[in-house]
Coordinates of C-alpha atoms (C1' of nucleotides) in Angstrom, one line a residue:
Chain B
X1 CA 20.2 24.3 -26.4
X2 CA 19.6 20.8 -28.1
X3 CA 16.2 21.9 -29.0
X4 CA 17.3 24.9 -31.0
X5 CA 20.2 22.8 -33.3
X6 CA 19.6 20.2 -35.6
X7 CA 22.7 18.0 -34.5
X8 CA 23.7 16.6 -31.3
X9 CA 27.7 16.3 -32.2
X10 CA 29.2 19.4 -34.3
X11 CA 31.2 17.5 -37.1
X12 CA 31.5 20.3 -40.0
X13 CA 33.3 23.3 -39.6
X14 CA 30.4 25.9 -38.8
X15 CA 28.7 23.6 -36.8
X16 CA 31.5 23.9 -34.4
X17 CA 32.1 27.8 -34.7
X18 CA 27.9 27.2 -33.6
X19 CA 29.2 26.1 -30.3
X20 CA 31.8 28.2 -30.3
X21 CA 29.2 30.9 -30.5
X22 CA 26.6 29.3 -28.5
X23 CA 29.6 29.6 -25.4
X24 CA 30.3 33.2 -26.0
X25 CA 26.7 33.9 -25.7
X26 CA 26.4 32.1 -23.0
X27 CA 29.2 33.2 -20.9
X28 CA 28.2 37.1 -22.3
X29 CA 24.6 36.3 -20.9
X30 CA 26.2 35.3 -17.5
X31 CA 28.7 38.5 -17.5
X32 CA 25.2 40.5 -17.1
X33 CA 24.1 39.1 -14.0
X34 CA 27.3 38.8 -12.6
X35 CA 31.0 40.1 -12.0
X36 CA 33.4 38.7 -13.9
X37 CA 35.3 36.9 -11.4
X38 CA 31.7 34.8 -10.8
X39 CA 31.7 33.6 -14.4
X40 CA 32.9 30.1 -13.8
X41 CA 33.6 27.0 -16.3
X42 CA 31.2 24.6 -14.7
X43 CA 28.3 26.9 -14.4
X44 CA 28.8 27.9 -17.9
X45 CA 29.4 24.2 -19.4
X46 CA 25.7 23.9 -17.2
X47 CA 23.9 26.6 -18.9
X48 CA 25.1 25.8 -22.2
X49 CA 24.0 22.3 -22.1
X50 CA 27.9 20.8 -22.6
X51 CA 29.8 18.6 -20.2
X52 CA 33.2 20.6 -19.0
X53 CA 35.2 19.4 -20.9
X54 CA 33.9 20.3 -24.5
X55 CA 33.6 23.9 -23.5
X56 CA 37.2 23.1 -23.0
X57 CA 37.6 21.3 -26.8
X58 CA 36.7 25.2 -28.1
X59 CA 38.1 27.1 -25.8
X60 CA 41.6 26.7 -24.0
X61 CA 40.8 27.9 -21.0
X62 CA 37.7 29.9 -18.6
X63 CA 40.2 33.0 -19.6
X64 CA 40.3 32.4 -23.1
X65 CA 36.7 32.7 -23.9
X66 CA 36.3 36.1 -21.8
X67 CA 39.1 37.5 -23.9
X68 CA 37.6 36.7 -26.9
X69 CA 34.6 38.2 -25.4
X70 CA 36.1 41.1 -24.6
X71 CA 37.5 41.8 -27.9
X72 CA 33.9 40.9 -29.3
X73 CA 32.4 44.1 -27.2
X74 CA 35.2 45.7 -28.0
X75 CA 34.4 45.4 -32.3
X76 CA 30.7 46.3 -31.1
X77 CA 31.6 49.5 -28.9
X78 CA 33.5 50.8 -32.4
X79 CA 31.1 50.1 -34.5
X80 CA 28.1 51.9 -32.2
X81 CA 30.8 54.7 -31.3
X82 CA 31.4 55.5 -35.3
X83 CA 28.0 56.4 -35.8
X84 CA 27.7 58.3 -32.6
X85 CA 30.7 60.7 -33.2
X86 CA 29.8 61.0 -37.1
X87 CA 26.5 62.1 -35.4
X88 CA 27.4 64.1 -32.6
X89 CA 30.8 66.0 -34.0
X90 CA 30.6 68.5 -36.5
X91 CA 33.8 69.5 -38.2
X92 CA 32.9 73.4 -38.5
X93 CA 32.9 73.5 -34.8
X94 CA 35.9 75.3 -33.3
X95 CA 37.9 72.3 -31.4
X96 CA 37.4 73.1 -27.8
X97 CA 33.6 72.4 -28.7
X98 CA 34.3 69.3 -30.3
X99 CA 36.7 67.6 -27.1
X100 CA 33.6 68.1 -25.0
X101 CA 31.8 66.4 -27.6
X102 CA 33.9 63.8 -27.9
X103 CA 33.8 63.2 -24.4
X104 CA 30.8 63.0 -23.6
X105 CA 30.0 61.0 -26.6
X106 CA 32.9 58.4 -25.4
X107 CA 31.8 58.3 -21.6
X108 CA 27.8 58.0 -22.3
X109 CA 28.3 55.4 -24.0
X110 CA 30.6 53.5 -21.9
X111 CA 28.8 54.3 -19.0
X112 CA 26.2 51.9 -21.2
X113 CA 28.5 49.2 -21.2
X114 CA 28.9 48.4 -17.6
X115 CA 30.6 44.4 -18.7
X116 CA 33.1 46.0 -21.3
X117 CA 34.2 48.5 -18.4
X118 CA 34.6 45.4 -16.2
X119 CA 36.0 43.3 -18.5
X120 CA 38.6 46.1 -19.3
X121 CA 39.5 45.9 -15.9
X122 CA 40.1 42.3 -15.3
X123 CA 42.3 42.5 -18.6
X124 CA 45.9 42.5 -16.4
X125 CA 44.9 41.0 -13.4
X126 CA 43.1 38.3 -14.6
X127 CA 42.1 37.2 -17.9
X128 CA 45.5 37.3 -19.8
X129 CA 46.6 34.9 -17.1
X130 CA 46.3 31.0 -17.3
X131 CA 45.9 31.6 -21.3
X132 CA 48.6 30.6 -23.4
X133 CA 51.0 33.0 -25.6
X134 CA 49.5 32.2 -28.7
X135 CA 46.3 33.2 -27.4
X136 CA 47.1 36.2 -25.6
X137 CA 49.1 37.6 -28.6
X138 CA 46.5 37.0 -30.9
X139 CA 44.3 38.6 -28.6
X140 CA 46.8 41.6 -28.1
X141 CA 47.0 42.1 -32.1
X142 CA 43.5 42.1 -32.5
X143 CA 43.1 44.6 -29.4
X144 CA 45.8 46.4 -31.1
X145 CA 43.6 46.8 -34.6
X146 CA 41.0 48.0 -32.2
X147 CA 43.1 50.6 -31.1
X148 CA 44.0 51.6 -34.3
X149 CA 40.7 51.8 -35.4
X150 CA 39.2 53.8 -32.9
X151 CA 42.2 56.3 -32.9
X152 CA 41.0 57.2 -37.1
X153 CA 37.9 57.5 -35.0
X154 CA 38.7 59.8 -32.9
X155 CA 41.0 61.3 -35.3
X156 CA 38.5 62.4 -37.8
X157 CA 36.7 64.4 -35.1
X158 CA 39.7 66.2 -34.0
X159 CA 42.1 66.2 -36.3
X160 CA 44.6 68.2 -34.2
X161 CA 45.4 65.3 -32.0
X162 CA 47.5 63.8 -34.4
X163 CA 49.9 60.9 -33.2
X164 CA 48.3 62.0 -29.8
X165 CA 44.6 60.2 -31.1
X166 CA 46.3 56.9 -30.1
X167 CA 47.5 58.1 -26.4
X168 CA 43.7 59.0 -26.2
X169 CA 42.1 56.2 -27.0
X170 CA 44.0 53.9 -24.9
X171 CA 43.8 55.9 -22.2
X172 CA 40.4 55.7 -22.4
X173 CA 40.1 52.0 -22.1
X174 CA 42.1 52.3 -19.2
X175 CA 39.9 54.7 -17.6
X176 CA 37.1 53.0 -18.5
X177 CA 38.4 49.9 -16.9
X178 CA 39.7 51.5 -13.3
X179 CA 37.2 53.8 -13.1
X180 CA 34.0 50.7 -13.2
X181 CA 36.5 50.5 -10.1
X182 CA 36.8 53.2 -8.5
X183 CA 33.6 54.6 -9.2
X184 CA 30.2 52.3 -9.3
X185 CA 30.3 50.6 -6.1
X186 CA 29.0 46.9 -6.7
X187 CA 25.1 46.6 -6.1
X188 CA 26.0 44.7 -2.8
X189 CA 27.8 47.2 -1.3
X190 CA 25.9 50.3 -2.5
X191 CA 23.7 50.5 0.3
X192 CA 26.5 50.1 2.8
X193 CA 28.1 53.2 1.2
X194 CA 25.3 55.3 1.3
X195 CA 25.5 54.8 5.1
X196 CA 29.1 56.4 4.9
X197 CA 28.7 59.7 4.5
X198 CA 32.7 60.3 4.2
X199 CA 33.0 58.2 0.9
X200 CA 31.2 60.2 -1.2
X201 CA 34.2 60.6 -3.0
X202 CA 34.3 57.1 -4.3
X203 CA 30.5 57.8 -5.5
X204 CA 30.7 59.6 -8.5
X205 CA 28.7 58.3 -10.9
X206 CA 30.9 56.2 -13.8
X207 CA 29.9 58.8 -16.6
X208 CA 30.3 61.8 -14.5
X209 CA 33.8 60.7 -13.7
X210 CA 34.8 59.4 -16.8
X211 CA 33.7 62.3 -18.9
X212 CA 35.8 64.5 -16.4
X213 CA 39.1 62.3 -16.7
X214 CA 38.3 62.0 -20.6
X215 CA 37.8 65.6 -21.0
X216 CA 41.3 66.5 -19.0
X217 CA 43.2 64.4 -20.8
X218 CA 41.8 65.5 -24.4
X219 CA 42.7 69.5 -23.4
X220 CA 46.2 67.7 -22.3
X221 CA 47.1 66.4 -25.8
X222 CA 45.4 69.0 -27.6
X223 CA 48.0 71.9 -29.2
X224 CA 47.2 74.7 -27.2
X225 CA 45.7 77.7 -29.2
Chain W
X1 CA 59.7 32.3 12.3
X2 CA 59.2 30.6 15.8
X3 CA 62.5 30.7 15.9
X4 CA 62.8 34.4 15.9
X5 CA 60.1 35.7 18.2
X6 CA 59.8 34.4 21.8
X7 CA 56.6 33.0 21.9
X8 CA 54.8 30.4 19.8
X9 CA 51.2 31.6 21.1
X10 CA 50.1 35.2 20.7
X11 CA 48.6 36.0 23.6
X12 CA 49.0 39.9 24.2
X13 CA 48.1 42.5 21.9
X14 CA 51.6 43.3 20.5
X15 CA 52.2 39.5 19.9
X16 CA 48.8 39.3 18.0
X17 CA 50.1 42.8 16.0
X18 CA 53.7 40.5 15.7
X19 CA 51.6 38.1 13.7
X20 CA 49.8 40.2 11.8
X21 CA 52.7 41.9 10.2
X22 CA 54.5 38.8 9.9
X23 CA 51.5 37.5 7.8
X24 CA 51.7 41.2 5.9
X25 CA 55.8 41.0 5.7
X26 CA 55.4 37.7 3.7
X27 CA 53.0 38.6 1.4
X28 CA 54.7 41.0 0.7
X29 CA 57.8 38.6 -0.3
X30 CA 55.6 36.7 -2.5
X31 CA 54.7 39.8 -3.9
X32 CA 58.4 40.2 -5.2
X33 CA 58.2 37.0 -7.0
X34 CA 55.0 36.7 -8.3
X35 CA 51.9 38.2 -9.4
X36 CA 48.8 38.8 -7.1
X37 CA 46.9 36.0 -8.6
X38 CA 49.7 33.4 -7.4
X39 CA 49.6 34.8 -3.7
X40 CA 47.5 32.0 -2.0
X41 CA 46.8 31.5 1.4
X42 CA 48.1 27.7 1.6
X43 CA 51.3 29.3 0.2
X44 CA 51.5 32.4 2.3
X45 CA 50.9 30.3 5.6
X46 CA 53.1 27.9 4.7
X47 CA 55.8 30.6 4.7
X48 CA 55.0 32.1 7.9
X49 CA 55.2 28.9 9.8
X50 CA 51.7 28.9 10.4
X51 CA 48.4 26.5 9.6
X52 CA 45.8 28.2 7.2
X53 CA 43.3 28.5 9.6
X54 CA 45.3 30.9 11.9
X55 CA 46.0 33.1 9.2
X56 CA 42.4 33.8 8.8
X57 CA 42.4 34.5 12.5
X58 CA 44.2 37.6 11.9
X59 CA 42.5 38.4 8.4
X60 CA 39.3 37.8 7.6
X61 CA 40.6 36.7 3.5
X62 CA 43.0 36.6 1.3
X63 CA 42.1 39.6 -0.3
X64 CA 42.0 41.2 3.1
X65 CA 45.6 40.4 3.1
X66 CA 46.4 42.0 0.1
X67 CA 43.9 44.8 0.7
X68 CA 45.9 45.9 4.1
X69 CA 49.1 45.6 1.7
X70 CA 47.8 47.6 -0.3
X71 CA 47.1 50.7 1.6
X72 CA 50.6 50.1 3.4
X73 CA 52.2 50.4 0.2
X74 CA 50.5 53.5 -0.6
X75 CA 51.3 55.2 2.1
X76 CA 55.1 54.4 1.9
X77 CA 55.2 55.6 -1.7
X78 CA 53.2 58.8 -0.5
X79 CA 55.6 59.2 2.1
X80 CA 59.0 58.7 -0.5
X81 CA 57.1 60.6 -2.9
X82 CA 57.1 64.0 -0.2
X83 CA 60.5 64.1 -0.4
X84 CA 61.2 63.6 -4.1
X85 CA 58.8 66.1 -4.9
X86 CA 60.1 68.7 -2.5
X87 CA 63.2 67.9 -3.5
X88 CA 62.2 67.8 -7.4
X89 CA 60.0 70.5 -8.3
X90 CA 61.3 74.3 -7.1
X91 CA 58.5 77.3 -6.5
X92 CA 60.2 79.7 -8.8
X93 CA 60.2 78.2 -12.1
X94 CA 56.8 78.2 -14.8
X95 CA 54.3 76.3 -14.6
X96 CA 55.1 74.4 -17.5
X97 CA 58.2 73.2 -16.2
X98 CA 56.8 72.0 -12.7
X99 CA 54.7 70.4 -14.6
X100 CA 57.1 68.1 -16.1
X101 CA 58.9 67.7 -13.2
X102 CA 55.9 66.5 -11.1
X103 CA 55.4 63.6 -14.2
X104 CA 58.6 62.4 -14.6
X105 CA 58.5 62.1 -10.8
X106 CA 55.3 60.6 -10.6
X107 CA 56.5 58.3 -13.3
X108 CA 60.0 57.3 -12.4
X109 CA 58.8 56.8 -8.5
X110 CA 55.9 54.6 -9.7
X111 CA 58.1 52.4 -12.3
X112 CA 60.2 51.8 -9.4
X113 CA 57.2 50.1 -7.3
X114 CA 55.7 46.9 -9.2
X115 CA 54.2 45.7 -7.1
X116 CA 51.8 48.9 -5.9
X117 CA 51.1 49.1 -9.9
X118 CA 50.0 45.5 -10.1
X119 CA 48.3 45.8 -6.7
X120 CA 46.7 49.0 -8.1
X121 CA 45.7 46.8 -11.1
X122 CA 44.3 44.2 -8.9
X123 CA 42.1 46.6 -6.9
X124 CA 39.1 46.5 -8.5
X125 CA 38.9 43.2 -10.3
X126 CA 40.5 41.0 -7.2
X127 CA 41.1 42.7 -4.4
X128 CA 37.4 43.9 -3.6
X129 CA 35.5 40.9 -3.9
X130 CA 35.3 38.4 -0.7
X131 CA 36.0 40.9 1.4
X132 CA 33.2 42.3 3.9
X133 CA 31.6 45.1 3.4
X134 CA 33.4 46.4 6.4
X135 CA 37.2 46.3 5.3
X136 CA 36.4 47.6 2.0
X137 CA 34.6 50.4 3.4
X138 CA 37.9 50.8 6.4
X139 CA 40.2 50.6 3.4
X140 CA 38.0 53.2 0.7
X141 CA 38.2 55.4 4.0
X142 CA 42.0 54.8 3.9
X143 CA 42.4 55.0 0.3
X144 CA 40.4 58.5 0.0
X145 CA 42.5 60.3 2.9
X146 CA 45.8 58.9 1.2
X147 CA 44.3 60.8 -2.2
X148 CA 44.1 63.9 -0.1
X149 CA 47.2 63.4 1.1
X150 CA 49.0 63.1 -2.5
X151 CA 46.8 66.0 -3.8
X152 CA 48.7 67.8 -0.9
X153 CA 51.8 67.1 -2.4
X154 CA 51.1 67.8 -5.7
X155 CA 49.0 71.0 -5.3
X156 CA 52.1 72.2 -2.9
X157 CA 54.3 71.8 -6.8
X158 CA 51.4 73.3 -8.7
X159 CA 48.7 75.2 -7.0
X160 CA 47.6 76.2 -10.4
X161 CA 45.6 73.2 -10.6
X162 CA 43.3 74.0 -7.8
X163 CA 40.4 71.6 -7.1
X164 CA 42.1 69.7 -10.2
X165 CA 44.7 67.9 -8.2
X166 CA 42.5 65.2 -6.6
X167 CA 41.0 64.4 -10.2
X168 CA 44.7 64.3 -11.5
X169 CA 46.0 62.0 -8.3
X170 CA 42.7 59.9 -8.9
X171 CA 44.2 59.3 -12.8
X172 CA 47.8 58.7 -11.7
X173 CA 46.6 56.0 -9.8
X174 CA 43.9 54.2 -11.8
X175 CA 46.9 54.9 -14.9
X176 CA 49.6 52.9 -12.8
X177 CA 47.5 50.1 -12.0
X178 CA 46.2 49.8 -15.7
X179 CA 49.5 50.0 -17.7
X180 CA 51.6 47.5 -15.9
X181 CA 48.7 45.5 -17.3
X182 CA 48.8 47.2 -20.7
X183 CA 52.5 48.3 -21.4
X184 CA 55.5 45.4 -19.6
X185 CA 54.9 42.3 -20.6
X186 CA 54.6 39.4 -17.9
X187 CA 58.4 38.0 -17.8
X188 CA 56.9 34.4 -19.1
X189 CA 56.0 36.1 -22.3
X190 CA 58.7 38.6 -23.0
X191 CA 60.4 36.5 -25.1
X192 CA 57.5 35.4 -27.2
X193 CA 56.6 39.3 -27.7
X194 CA 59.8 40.8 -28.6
X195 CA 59.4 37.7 -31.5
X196 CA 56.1 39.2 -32.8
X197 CA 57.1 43.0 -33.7
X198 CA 53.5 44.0 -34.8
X199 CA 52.9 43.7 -31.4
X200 CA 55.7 46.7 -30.3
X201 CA 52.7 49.3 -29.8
X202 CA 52.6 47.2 -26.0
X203 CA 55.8 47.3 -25.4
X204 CA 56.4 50.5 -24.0
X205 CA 58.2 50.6 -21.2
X206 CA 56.4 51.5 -18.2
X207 CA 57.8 54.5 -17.1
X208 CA 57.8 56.1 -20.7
X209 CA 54.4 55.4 -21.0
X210 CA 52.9 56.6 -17.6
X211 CA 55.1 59.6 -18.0
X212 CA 53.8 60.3 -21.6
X213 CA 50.0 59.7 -20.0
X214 CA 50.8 61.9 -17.1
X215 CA 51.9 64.8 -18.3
X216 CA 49.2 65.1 -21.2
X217 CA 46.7 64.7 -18.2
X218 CA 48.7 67.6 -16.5
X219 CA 48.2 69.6 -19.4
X220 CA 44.5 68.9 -19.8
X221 CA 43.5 70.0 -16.1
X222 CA 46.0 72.5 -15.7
X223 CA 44.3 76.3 -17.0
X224 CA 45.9 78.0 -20.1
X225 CA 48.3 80.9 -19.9
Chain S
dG1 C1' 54.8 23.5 42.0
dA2 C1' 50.3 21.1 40.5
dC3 C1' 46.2 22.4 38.1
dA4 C1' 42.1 24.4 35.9
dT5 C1' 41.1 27.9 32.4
dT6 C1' 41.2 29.8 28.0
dA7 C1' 42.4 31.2 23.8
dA8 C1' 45.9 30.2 20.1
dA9 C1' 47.2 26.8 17.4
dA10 C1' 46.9 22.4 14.4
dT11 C1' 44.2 18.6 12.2
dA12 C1' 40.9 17.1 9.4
dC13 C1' 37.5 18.1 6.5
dC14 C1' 34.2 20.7 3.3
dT15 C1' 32.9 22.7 -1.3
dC16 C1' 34.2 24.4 -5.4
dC17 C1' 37.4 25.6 -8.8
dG18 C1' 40.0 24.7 -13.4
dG19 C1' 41.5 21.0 -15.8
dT20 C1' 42.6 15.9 -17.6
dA21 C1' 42.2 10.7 -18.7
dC22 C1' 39.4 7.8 -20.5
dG23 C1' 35.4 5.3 -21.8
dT24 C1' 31.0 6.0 -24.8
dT25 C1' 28.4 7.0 -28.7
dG26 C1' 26.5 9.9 -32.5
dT27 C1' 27.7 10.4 -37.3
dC28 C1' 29.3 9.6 -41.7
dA29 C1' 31.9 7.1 -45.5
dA30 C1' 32.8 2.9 -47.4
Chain X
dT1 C1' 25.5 -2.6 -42.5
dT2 C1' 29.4 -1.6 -40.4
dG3 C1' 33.8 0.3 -38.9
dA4 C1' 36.3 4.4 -37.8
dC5 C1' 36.6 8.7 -35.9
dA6 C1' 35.9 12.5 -33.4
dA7 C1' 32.5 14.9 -30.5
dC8 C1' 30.7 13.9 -26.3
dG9 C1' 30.0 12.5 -21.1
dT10 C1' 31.8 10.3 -16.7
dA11 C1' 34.9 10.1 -13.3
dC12 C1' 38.6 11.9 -11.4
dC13 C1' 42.7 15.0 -9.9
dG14 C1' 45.2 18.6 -7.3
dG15 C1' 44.6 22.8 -5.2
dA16 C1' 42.1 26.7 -4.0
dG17 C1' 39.5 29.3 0.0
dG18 C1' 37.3 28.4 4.2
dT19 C1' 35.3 25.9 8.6
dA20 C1' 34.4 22.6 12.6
dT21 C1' 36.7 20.4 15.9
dT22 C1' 40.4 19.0 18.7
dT23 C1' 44.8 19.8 20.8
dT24 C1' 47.9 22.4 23.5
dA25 C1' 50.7 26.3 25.1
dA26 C1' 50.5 30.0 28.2
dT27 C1' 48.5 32.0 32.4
dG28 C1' 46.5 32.9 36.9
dT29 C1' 45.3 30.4 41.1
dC30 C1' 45.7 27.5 45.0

DNA sequence: GACATTAAAATACCTCCGGTACGTTGTCAA
DNA sequence: TTGACAACGTACCGGAGGTATTTTAATGTC
């Protein structure tokens, strides 16, 4: 990492938010060969070529950097998911048409984003612990734009949700991040599961699944004709 | 604890089983207090009176521990929930209204159990890693015949919903583990939220919440008059 | 009732984690 | 050229989960 910066200390302002940065891609880099809960500080300070504690000078804590993380994916998943449903919803369709649409645009491209899923689901149990308030609210307004932002989303394509687009959309981060659960049994295990015949019904595949719950629960807050 | 059993080595089956439960009955304390990430083995077997080592005689992990607690707690709510929802929801009256009725029950019956939420919450993130492939696969096993037994119970209130039910009981459960994460704040950061009012979109109370989510998901899988 | 057997228990230890105290040294301004 | 300062590395801490080894309580046997 030395080799790819011209300074060895970050003294200016954006040389630090460089490192800053340099950590998030690093620890991002890691969340795709591994589960969260392997993403630890000391390999991470290791790949990125910084002792412990500096990772620790720019971010608070192991947690703090996979929130920020997660909110990062987050910002990318809306952006990608804008052009998609601009793309893939058509406003002359009659409604029932455009819920499908909507989710199966949602759960294909989820089902891309195996980390995001997983980060979603470590959100409660783990990373908004050992963080401190300041960090986990400014995380929680920022996830809370999100939010907002994806409901206009999801809004425009089906305007008769309403207040309801909001309900939607977080349920389907929560589905998104149980059902990487539920659903996609862990590469180590998969094998092991094939073997048992009698839990096929932990097998369905993550889009499969999620387009099902997504699809429910968009006929669910949809007026009824 | 050696003071109330009669034996300080477990040498017959129903000692080792007076053990295990022991081991199972205090996690299950420290579950009332704190959140799953706190529950550590040095604590736990501190509080049963024994050494470390001996609690791993009887469970292969921690997580094990938690795993097992898991599924007990599921099948006690399952086994409150029969009654409630017998009790609850009556044959005669629309659809629409048993409907309701089998939210609000869902909802209140759930806000009622912390700890299975958080466990719930836990589940995929915590709970399933450093365990063997065995007791995962024992407790999925578990897991998927308590789902059939709750889409029992709820296709008994609303056989309208058919092969729906499971899909729906799947949702309830992924939903209560994700919005004790999403919608109550930890008690350490209460205070500092209900200072930051842009931040009221997470405060919904748990109950309200899964109730709202629940009954739109209802809606969405139930057919149309 | 003394005694060998055996498995349940405790002790001591391991590695790794997240995190901190403190000494070292690049870097820049004077 | 040289301080001064802050970005860095080193060394360490307590505690986590887990293991190897020793101790000892309970039991059957003589």
């Amino acid at each position: 990492m030395l080799a790819t910066v011209t300074f060895q200390r970050a003294r200016t302002e954006e040389q630090r938010e460089i490192r800053r940065r340099a950590i998030l891609d690093e620890a991002s880099a890691m969340l795709d060969e591994m589960p969260v809960a392997a993403v630890s500080l000391n390999e991470l300070s290791r790949r990125v070529g910084l002792a412990k504690p500096n990772v620790l000078r720019y971010f608070e804590s192991r947690e703090a950097v996979l929130l920020e993380l997660l909110d990062r994916f987050l910002g990318e998943w809306l952006a990608e998911l804008a052009g998609e449903l601009a793309a893939g919803v058509h406003d002359d369709r009659p409604m029932a048409e455009r819920a499908t649409a909507v989710a199966g645009i949602l759960s294909r491209s989820l089902s891309r984003r195996v980390v995001l899923c997983d980060l979603f689901g470590a959100q409660g149990s783990v990373l908004e612990h050992n963080v401190s308030v300041e960090v986990v609210a400014r995380y929680k307004r920022g996830s809370l734009a999100r939010l907002t932002t994806m409901s206009g989303l999801v809004g425009r394509c089906l305007p008769e949700l309403g207040e309801n687009a909001t309900l939607f959309c977080l349920q389907t981060m929560v589905m998104a991040g149980a059902l990487s659960a539920y659903s996609t049994p862990p590469p180590s295990l998969r094998a092991a599961y094939e073997a048992e015949p009698d839990l096929a019904g932990f097998h369905m595949e993550l889009g499969d699944s999620l387009r099902l719950a997504l699809t429910a629960t968009l006929l669910g807050v949809l007026p009824r004709d």
